[in-house]
Amino acid sequence: MEDRKRALVSRLLQYALVNEVLAIPYDEIIIKRTLEGKPYLECGDVCADFPNFNFNASHHGDYVAIASEPLCLVGLDIVSIVIPQKETVIEFIQNFSSYFSSFEWDSIVNAGTSDDILIEFYRYWCLKEAYVKAIGSGVAYGLDRVEFHHSCWTNISVNVEGKAMKEWRFWLLELGKGHLVSIARGHPRSATESYMRTLKQAEFDEEEYNAALHLPNVRFVSRTVEQLIPVSHKDRVHRTSIS
């Protein structure tokens, strides 16, 4: 039930974002899914100023969040750092060892205490999820082919099948107690075939793309669930409840 509530809030966030950024009335917003299940907006000419307007939402633990981009692909992932109860930390992370490169796995298991190891595991996992969500593939993509490098979790970069993906940027942040959030921003040419068909522009000159890639990050804004519900819908609910 808790996960269903978070999924509902995620859906509300998608509609609220589209309405706020593109000024599309709620009853005209059409959100569909690719074959891999990635949500996208069907917006026609409304998105002329934002040729690749796309968004990504995530929910885990106490948070639901969403991010959007006008031109680059965007991926977002939240993880709640949950301490395993029925097995040790090493036993728990061992279940996911095949999803990490040997470099990443060594970094995780040699991170320090059990708590350090668990946090390191979730950091890498969060980044991997953000990347595969950005390109529209989901976990079906070989996560072990996606290898992250960093300097104390800044200047984060990714290699895919050994190739440095220089047209991507990543951020990893704390989101309240016991939660991490990662954001991926990258080139549309990396999108899956089905997701690519939802975008209007896949190629750009270097200057235009770099300008988009290095747009400043906007801070997350907290909203209550009530704030995500359109006024017209609130009135309808109120009339129903008192009739």
mmCIF file of C-alpha atoms in Angstrom:
data_model
loop_
_atom_site.group_PDB
_atom_site.id
_atom_site.type_symbol
_atom_site.label_atom_id
_atom_site.label_comp_id
_atom_site.label_asym_id
_atom_site.label_seq_id
_atom_site.Cartn_x
_atom_site.Cartn_y
_atom_site.Cartn_z
ATOM 1 C CA MET A 1 0.000 0.000 0.000
ATOM 2 C CA GLU A 2 2.813 2.445 0.833
ATOM 3 C CA ASP A 3 4.439 1.848 -2.535
ATOM 4 C CA ARG A 4 1.110 2.388 -4.293
ATOM 5 C CA LYS A 5 0.784 5.738 -2.536
ATOM 6 C CA ARG A 6 4.269 6.751 -3.675
ATOM 7 C CA ALA A 7 3.457 5.689 -7.244
ATOM 8 C CA LEU A 8 0.311 7.837 -7.159
ATOM 9 C CA VAL A 9 2.286 10.862 -5.946
ATOM 10 C CA SER A 10 4.801 10.228 -8.738
ATOM 11 C CA ARG A 11 1.963 10.405 -11.257
ATOM 12 C CA LEU A 12 0.666 13.635 -9.720
ATOM 13 C CA LEU A 13 4.169 15.108 -9.883
ATOM 14 C CA GLN A 14 4.400 14.369 -13.602
ATOM 15 C CA TYR A 15 1.183 16.230 -14.364
ATOM 16 C CA ALA A 16 2.043 19.134 -12.041
ATOM 17 C CA LEU A 17 5.470 19.507 -13.665
ATOM 18 C CA VAL A 18 4.095 19.560 -17.213
ATOM 19 C CA ASN A 19 1.406 22.060 -16.229
ATOM 20 C CA GLU A 20 3.899 24.351 -14.492
ATOM 21 C CA VAL A 21 6.686 24.250 -17.089
ATOM 22 C CA LEU A 22 4.691 24.109 -20.323
ATOM 23 C CA ALA A 23 1.377 25.620 -19.151
ATOM 24 C CA ILE A 24 -0.598 22.725 -20.642
ATOM 25 C CA PRO A 25 -3.993 22.393 -18.919
ATOM 26 C CA TYR A 26 -4.276 19.245 -16.830
ATOM 27 C CA ASP A 27 -7.088 17.799 -18.931
ATOM 28 C CA GLU A 28 -4.972 18.179 -22.088
ATOM 29 C CA ILE A 29 -1.845 16.480 -20.761
ATOM 30 C CA ILE A 30 -1.162 13.155 -22.454
ATOM 31 C CA ILE A 31 1.520 10.979 -20.873
ATOM 32 C CA LYS A 32 2.339 7.684 -22.562
ATOM 33 C CA ARG A 33 4.975 4.973 -22.077
ATOM 34 C CA THR A 34 7.610 3.485 -24.358
ATOM 35 C CA LEU A 35 7.910 -0.260 -24.927
ATOM 36 C CA GLU A 36 10.357 -0.359 -22.005
ATOM 37 C CA GLY A 37 7.872 1.471 -19.787
ATOM 38 C CA LYS A 38 9.457 4.934 -19.687
ATOM 39 C CA PRO A 39 6.862 7.731 -19.359
ATOM 40 C CA TYR A 40 6.984 10.540 -21.905
ATOM 41 C CA LEU A 41 4.858 13.541 -22.802
ATOM 42 C CA GLU A 42 3.006 13.649 -26.092
ATOM 43 C CA CYS A 43 3.107 17.398 -26.671
ATOM 44 C CA GLY A 44 3.199 18.154 -30.400
ATOM 45 C CA ASP A 45 4.047 21.773 -31.169
ATOM 46 C CA VAL A 46 3.625 22.882 -27.557
ATOM 47 C CA CYS A 47 7.234 21.871 -26.865
ATOM 48 C CA ALA A 48 8.732 23.991 -29.654
ATOM 49 C CA ASP A 49 10.933 25.884 -27.191
ATOM 50 C CA PHE A 50 11.974 22.624 -25.502
ATOM 51 C CA PRO A 51 12.572 20.186 -28.385
ATOM 52 C CA ASN A 52 13.408 17.234 -26.149
ATOM 53 C CA PHE A 53 11.364 18.070 -23.073
ATOM 54 C CA ASN A 54 11.579 14.964 -20.925
ATOM 55 C CA PHE A 55 11.276 14.086 -17.275
ATOM 56 C CA ASN A 56 12.032 11.304 -14.874
ATOM 57 C CA ALA A 57 10.489 10.529 -11.502
ATOM 58 C CA SER A 58 11.573 8.243 -8.691
ATOM 59 C CA HIS A 59 10.199 7.160 -5.339
ATOM 60 C CA HIS A 60 11.702 5.212 -2.469
ATOM 61 C CA GLY A 61 11.426 5.464 1.280
ATOM 62 C CA ASP A 62 10.094 8.843 2.422
ATOM 63 C CA TYR A 63 10.519 10.725 -0.860
ATOM 64 C CA VAL A 64 9.069 11.081 -4.338
ATOM 65 C CA ALA A 65 10.945 13.386 -6.741
ATOM 66 C CA ILE A 66 10.989 14.459 -10.372
ATOM 67 C CA ALA A 67 13.461 16.235 -12.681
ATOM 68 C CA SER A 68 13.126 17.534 -16.236
ATOM 69 C CA GLU A 69 15.343 18.766 -19.047
ATOM 70 C CA PRO A 70 14.603 20.814 -22.193
ATOM 71 C CA LEU A 71 17.206 19.198 -24.465
ATOM 72 C CA CYS A 72 19.396 16.612 -22.689
ATOM 73 C CA LEU A 73 18.161 13.279 -21.430
ATOM 74 C CA VAL A 74 17.498 13.232 -17.695
ATOM 75 C CA GLY A 75 17.482 10.355 -15.237
ATOM 76 C CA LEU A 76 16.647 10.500 -11.544
ATOM 77 C CA ASP A 77 16.850 7.881 -8.846
ATOM 78 C CA ILE A 78 16.192 7.874 -5.107
ATOM 79 C CA VAL A 79 17.386 5.201 -2.717
ATOM 80 C CA SER A 80 16.475 4.746 0.916
ATOM 81 C CA ILE A 81 19.433 3.246 2.756
ATOM 82 C CA VAL A 82 17.835 0.251 4.417
ATOM 83 C CA ILE A 83 19.908 -1.917 6.743
ATOM 84 C CA PRO A 84 19.239 -5.604 5.996
ATOM 85 C CA GLN A 85 17.620 -7.423 8.903
ATOM 86 C CA LYS A 86 17.847 -11.118 8.022
ATOM 87 C CA GLU A 87 21.366 -11.194 6.606
ATOM 88 C CA THR A 88 24.676 -9.404 6.942
ATOM 89 C CA VAL A 89 25.503 -6.426 4.751
ATOM 90 C CA ILE A 90 28.013 -8.531 2.795
ATOM 91 C CA GLU A 91 25.417 -11.265 2.239
ATOM 92 C CA PHE A 92 22.882 -8.665 1.132
ATOM 93 C CA ILE A 93 25.087 -6.877 -1.408
ATOM 94 C CA GLN A 94 26.409 -10.215 -2.709
ATOM 95 C CA ASN A 95 22.967 -10.722 -4.272
ATOM 96 C CA PHE A 96 23.747 -7.810 -6.606
ATOM 97 C CA SER A 97 27.413 -8.448 -7.354
ATOM 98 C CA SER A 98 26.767 -9.277 -11.026
ATOM 99 C CA TYR A 99 25.508 -5.729 -11.635
ATOM 100 C CA PHE A 100 28.875 -4.127 -10.837
ATOM 101 C CA SER A 101 32.203 -4.006 -12.619
ATOM 102 C CA SER A 102 35.211 -5.474 -10.806
ATOM 103 C CA PHE A 103 36.461 -1.922 -10.165
ATOM 104 C CA GLU A 104 33.182 -0.861 -8.574
ATOM 105 C CA TRP A 105 32.876 -4.061 -6.559
ATOM 106 C CA ASP A 106 36.368 -3.648 -5.110
ATOM 107 C CA SER A 107 35.503 -0.073 -4.148
ATOM 108 C CA ILE A 108 32.342 -1.246 -2.398
ATOM 109 C CA VAL A 109 33.701 -4.184 -0.387
ATOM 110 C CA ASN A 110 36.789 -2.224 0.662
ATOM 111 C CA ALA A 111 34.887 0.887 1.733
ATOM 112 C CA GLY A 112 35.387 0.263 5.481
ATOM 113 C CA THR A 113 32.802 -0.715 8.091
ATOM 114 C CA SER A 114 29.563 -2.506 7.271
ATOM 115 C CA ASP A 115 27.762 0.841 7.252
ATOM 116 C CA ASP A 116 30.390 2.291 4.896
ATOM 117 C CA ILE A 117 30.050 -0.692 2.567
ATOM 118 C CA LEU A 118 26.259 -0.404 2.494
ATOM 119 C CA ILE A 119 26.331 3.315 1.713
ATOM 120 C CA GLU A 120 28.954 2.813 -0.996
ATOM 121 C CA PHE A 121 26.802 0.094 -2.538
ATOM 122 C CA TYR A 122 23.761 2.365 -2.628
ATOM 123 C CA ARG A 123 25.761 5.245 -4.124
ATOM 124 C CA TYR A 124 26.824 3.174 -7.096
ATOM 125 C CA TRP A 125 23.389 1.593 -7.430
ATOM 126 C CA CYS A 126 21.669 4.986 -7.384
ATOM 127 C CA LEU A 127 23.899 6.309 -10.175
ATOM 128 C CA LYS A 128 23.442 3.218 -12.321
ATOM 129 C CA GLU A 129 19.663 3.476 -12.014
ATOM 130 C CA ALA A 130 19.707 7.162 -12.961
ATOM 131 C CA TYR A 131 21.723 6.412 -16.107
ATOM 132 C CA VAL A 132 19.603 3.525 -17.399
ATOM 133 C CA LYS A 133 16.415 5.438 -16.613
ATOM 134 C CA ALA A 134 17.734 8.435 -18.551
ATOM 135 C CA ILE A 135 18.345 6.400 -21.710
ATOM 136 C CA GLY A 136 14.975 4.673 -21.330
ATOM 137 C CA SER A 137 16.138 1.092 -20.888
ATOM 138 C CA GLY A 138 15.521 0.385 -17.228
ATOM 139 C CA VAL A 139 17.335 -2.411 -15.409
ATOM 140 C CA ALA A 140 17.101 -4.620 -18.507
ATOM 141 C CA TYR A 141 20.277 -2.834 -19.597
ATOM 142 C CA GLY A 142 23.461 -4.605 -18.497
ATOM 143 C CA LEU A 143 24.307 -2.631 -15.374
ATOM 144 C CA ASP A 144 27.716 -4.263 -15.142
ATOM 145 C CA ARG A 145 28.584 -2.561 -18.458
ATOM 146 C CA VAL A 146 28.037 0.839 -16.805
ATOM 147 C CA GLU A 147 31.067 1.733 -14.667
ATOM 148 C CA PHE A 148 31.262 4.900 -12.576
ATOM 149 C CA HIS A 149 34.334 6.846 -11.515
ATOM 150 C CA HIS A 150 34.533 9.796 -9.144
ATOM 151 C CA SER A 151 36.679 11.967 -6.896
ATOM 152 C CA CYS A 152 35.130 11.697 -3.419
ATOM 153 C CA TRP A 153 31.751 11.506 -5.180
ATOM 154 C CA THR A 154 32.291 14.706 -7.134
ATOM 155 C CA ASN A 155 33.380 14.961 -10.785
ATOM 156 C CA ILE A 156 31.419 11.776 -11.432
ATOM 157 C CA SER A 157 31.884 10.172 -14.851
ATOM 158 C CA VAL A 158 30.771 6.968 -16.525
ATOM 159 C CA ASN A 159 32.285 4.401 -18.864
ATOM 160 C CA VAL A 160 29.936 2.216 -20.879
ATOM 161 C CA GLU A 161 31.510 -0.985 -22.165
ATOM 162 C CA GLY A 162 34.884 0.599 -21.457
ATOM 163 C CA LYS A 163 34.182 3.795 -23.412
ATOM 164 C CA ALA A 164 34.236 7.135 -21.553
ATOM 165 C CA MET A 165 30.894 8.901 -22.043
ATOM 166 C CA LYS A 166 32.103 12.499 -21.998
ATOM 167 C CA GLU A 167 28.730 13.911 -22.991
ATOM 168 C CA TRP A 168 27.196 12.978 -19.646
ATOM 169 C CA ARG A 169 27.151 14.637 -16.216
ATOM 170 C CA PHE A 170 26.073 13.197 -12.872
ATOM 171 C CA TRP A 171 25.248 14.445 -9.401
ATOM 172 C CA LEU A 172 24.837 12.477 -6.190
ATOM 173 C CA LEU A 173 23.229 14.222 -3.217
ATOM 174 C CA GLU A 174 21.842 13.467 0.219
ATOM 175 C CA LEU A 175 18.074 13.832 0.307
ATOM 176 C CA GLY A 176 17.073 13.931 3.927
ATOM 177 C CA LYS A 177 18.176 11.419 6.526
ATOM 178 C CA GLY A 178 19.039 8.005 5.114
ATOM 179 C CA HIS A 179 18.215 8.863 1.488
ATOM 180 C CA LEU A 180 20.328 9.529 -1.606
ATOM 181 C CA VAL A 181 19.295 11.019 -4.925
ATOM 182 C CA SER A 182 21.228 10.943 -8.185
ATOM 183 C CA ILE A 183 20.641 12.935 -11.355
ATOM 184 C CA ALA A 184 21.973 12.010 -14.790
ATOM 185 C CA ARG A 185 22.087 14.420 -17.725
ATOM 186 C CA GLY A 186 23.271 13.238 -21.130
ATOM 187 C CA HIS A 187 23.125 13.174 -24.902
ATOM 188 C CA PRO A 188 19.876 12.161 -26.655
ATOM 189 C CA ARG A 189 21.780 9.899 -29.049
ATOM 190 C CA SER A 190 22.202 7.474 -26.124
ATOM 191 C CA ALA A 191 18.442 6.886 -25.904
ATOM 192 C CA THR A 192 16.937 3.500 -26.697
ATOM 193 C CA GLU A 193 15.287 3.165 -30.090
ATOM 194 C CA SER A 194 11.724 3.382 -28.763
ATOM 195 C CA TYR A 195 12.551 6.346 -26.546
ATOM 196 C CA MET A 196 14.426 8.098 -29.361
ATOM 197 C CA ARG A 197 11.200 8.187 -31.354
ATOM 198 C CA THR A 198 9.609 10.402 -28.689
ATOM 199 C CA LEU A 199 12.347 13.064 -29.020
ATOM 200 C CA LYS A 200 12.373 15.805 -31.643
ATOM 201 C CA GLN A 201 16.136 16.326 -31.957
ATOM 202 C CA ALA A 202 19.006 13.901 -31.472
ATOM 203 C CA GLU A 203 21.930 15.812 -33.003
ATOM 204 C CA PHE A 204 23.234 19.256 -32.087
ATOM 205 C CA ASP A 205 26.286 21.332 -32.778
ATOM 206 C CA GLU A 206 28.855 21.108 -30.006
ATOM 207 C CA GLU A 207 28.299 24.604 -28.646
ATOM 208 C CA GLU A 208 24.521 24.188 -28.382
ATOM 209 C CA TYR A 209 24.784 20.821 -26.684
ATOM 210 C CA ASN A 210 27.476 21.903 -24.203
ATOM 211 C CA ALA A 211 25.339 24.881 -23.222
ATOM 212 C CA ALA A 212 22.485 22.521 -22.400
ATOM 213 C CA LEU A 213 24.746 19.998 -20.673
ATOM 214 C CA HIS A 214 26.152 22.672 -18.366
ATOM 215 C CA LEU A 215 22.897 24.365 -17.438
ATOM 216 C CA PRO A 216 22.890 25.109 -13.697
ATOM 217 C CA ASN A 217 21.113 22.601 -11.509
ATOM 218 C CA VAL A 218 17.940 23.910 -9.910
ATOM 219 C CA ARG A 219 17.411 22.971 -6.271
ATOM 220 C CA PHE A 220 14.598 20.581 -5.420
ATOM 221 C CA VAL A 221 11.421 22.312 -4.242
ATOM 222 C CA SER A 222 9.291 20.578 -1.601
ATOM 223 C CA ARG A 223 5.566 20.251 -2.306
ATOM 224 C CA THR A 224 2.735 18.711 -0.331
ATOM 225 C CA VAL A 225 0.427 16.229 -2.047
ATOM 226 C CA GLU A 226 -2.393 18.759 -1.795
ATOM 227 C CA GLN A 227 -0.322 21.286 -3.754
ATOM 228 C CA LEU A 228 -0.084 18.822 -6.647
ATOM 229 C CA ILE A 229 -3.852 18.562 -7.085
ATOM 230 C CA PRO A 230 -5.414 21.112 -9.471
ATOM 231 C CA VAL A 231 -7.849 23.562 -7.883
ATOM 232 C CA SER A 232 -10.674 22.358 -10.169
ATOM 233 C CA HIS A 233 -10.175 18.797 -8.949
ATOM 234 C CA LYS A 234 -10.114 19.921 -5.308
ATOM 235 C CA ASP A 235 -13.481 21.619 -5.805
ATOM 236 C CA ARG A 236 -14.878 18.488 -7.433
ATOM 237 C CA VAL A 237 -13.680 16.304 -4.562
ATOM 238 C CA HIS A 238 -15.124 18.761 -2.026
ATOM 239 C CA ARG A 239 -18.540 18.814 -3.743
ATOM 240 C CA THR A 240 -18.578 15.031 -3.892
ATOM 241 C CA SER A 241 -17.691 14.669 -0.231
ATOM 242 C CA ILE A 242 -20.516 16.940 0.965
ATOM 243 C CA SER A 243 -23.253 15.808 -1.444
#
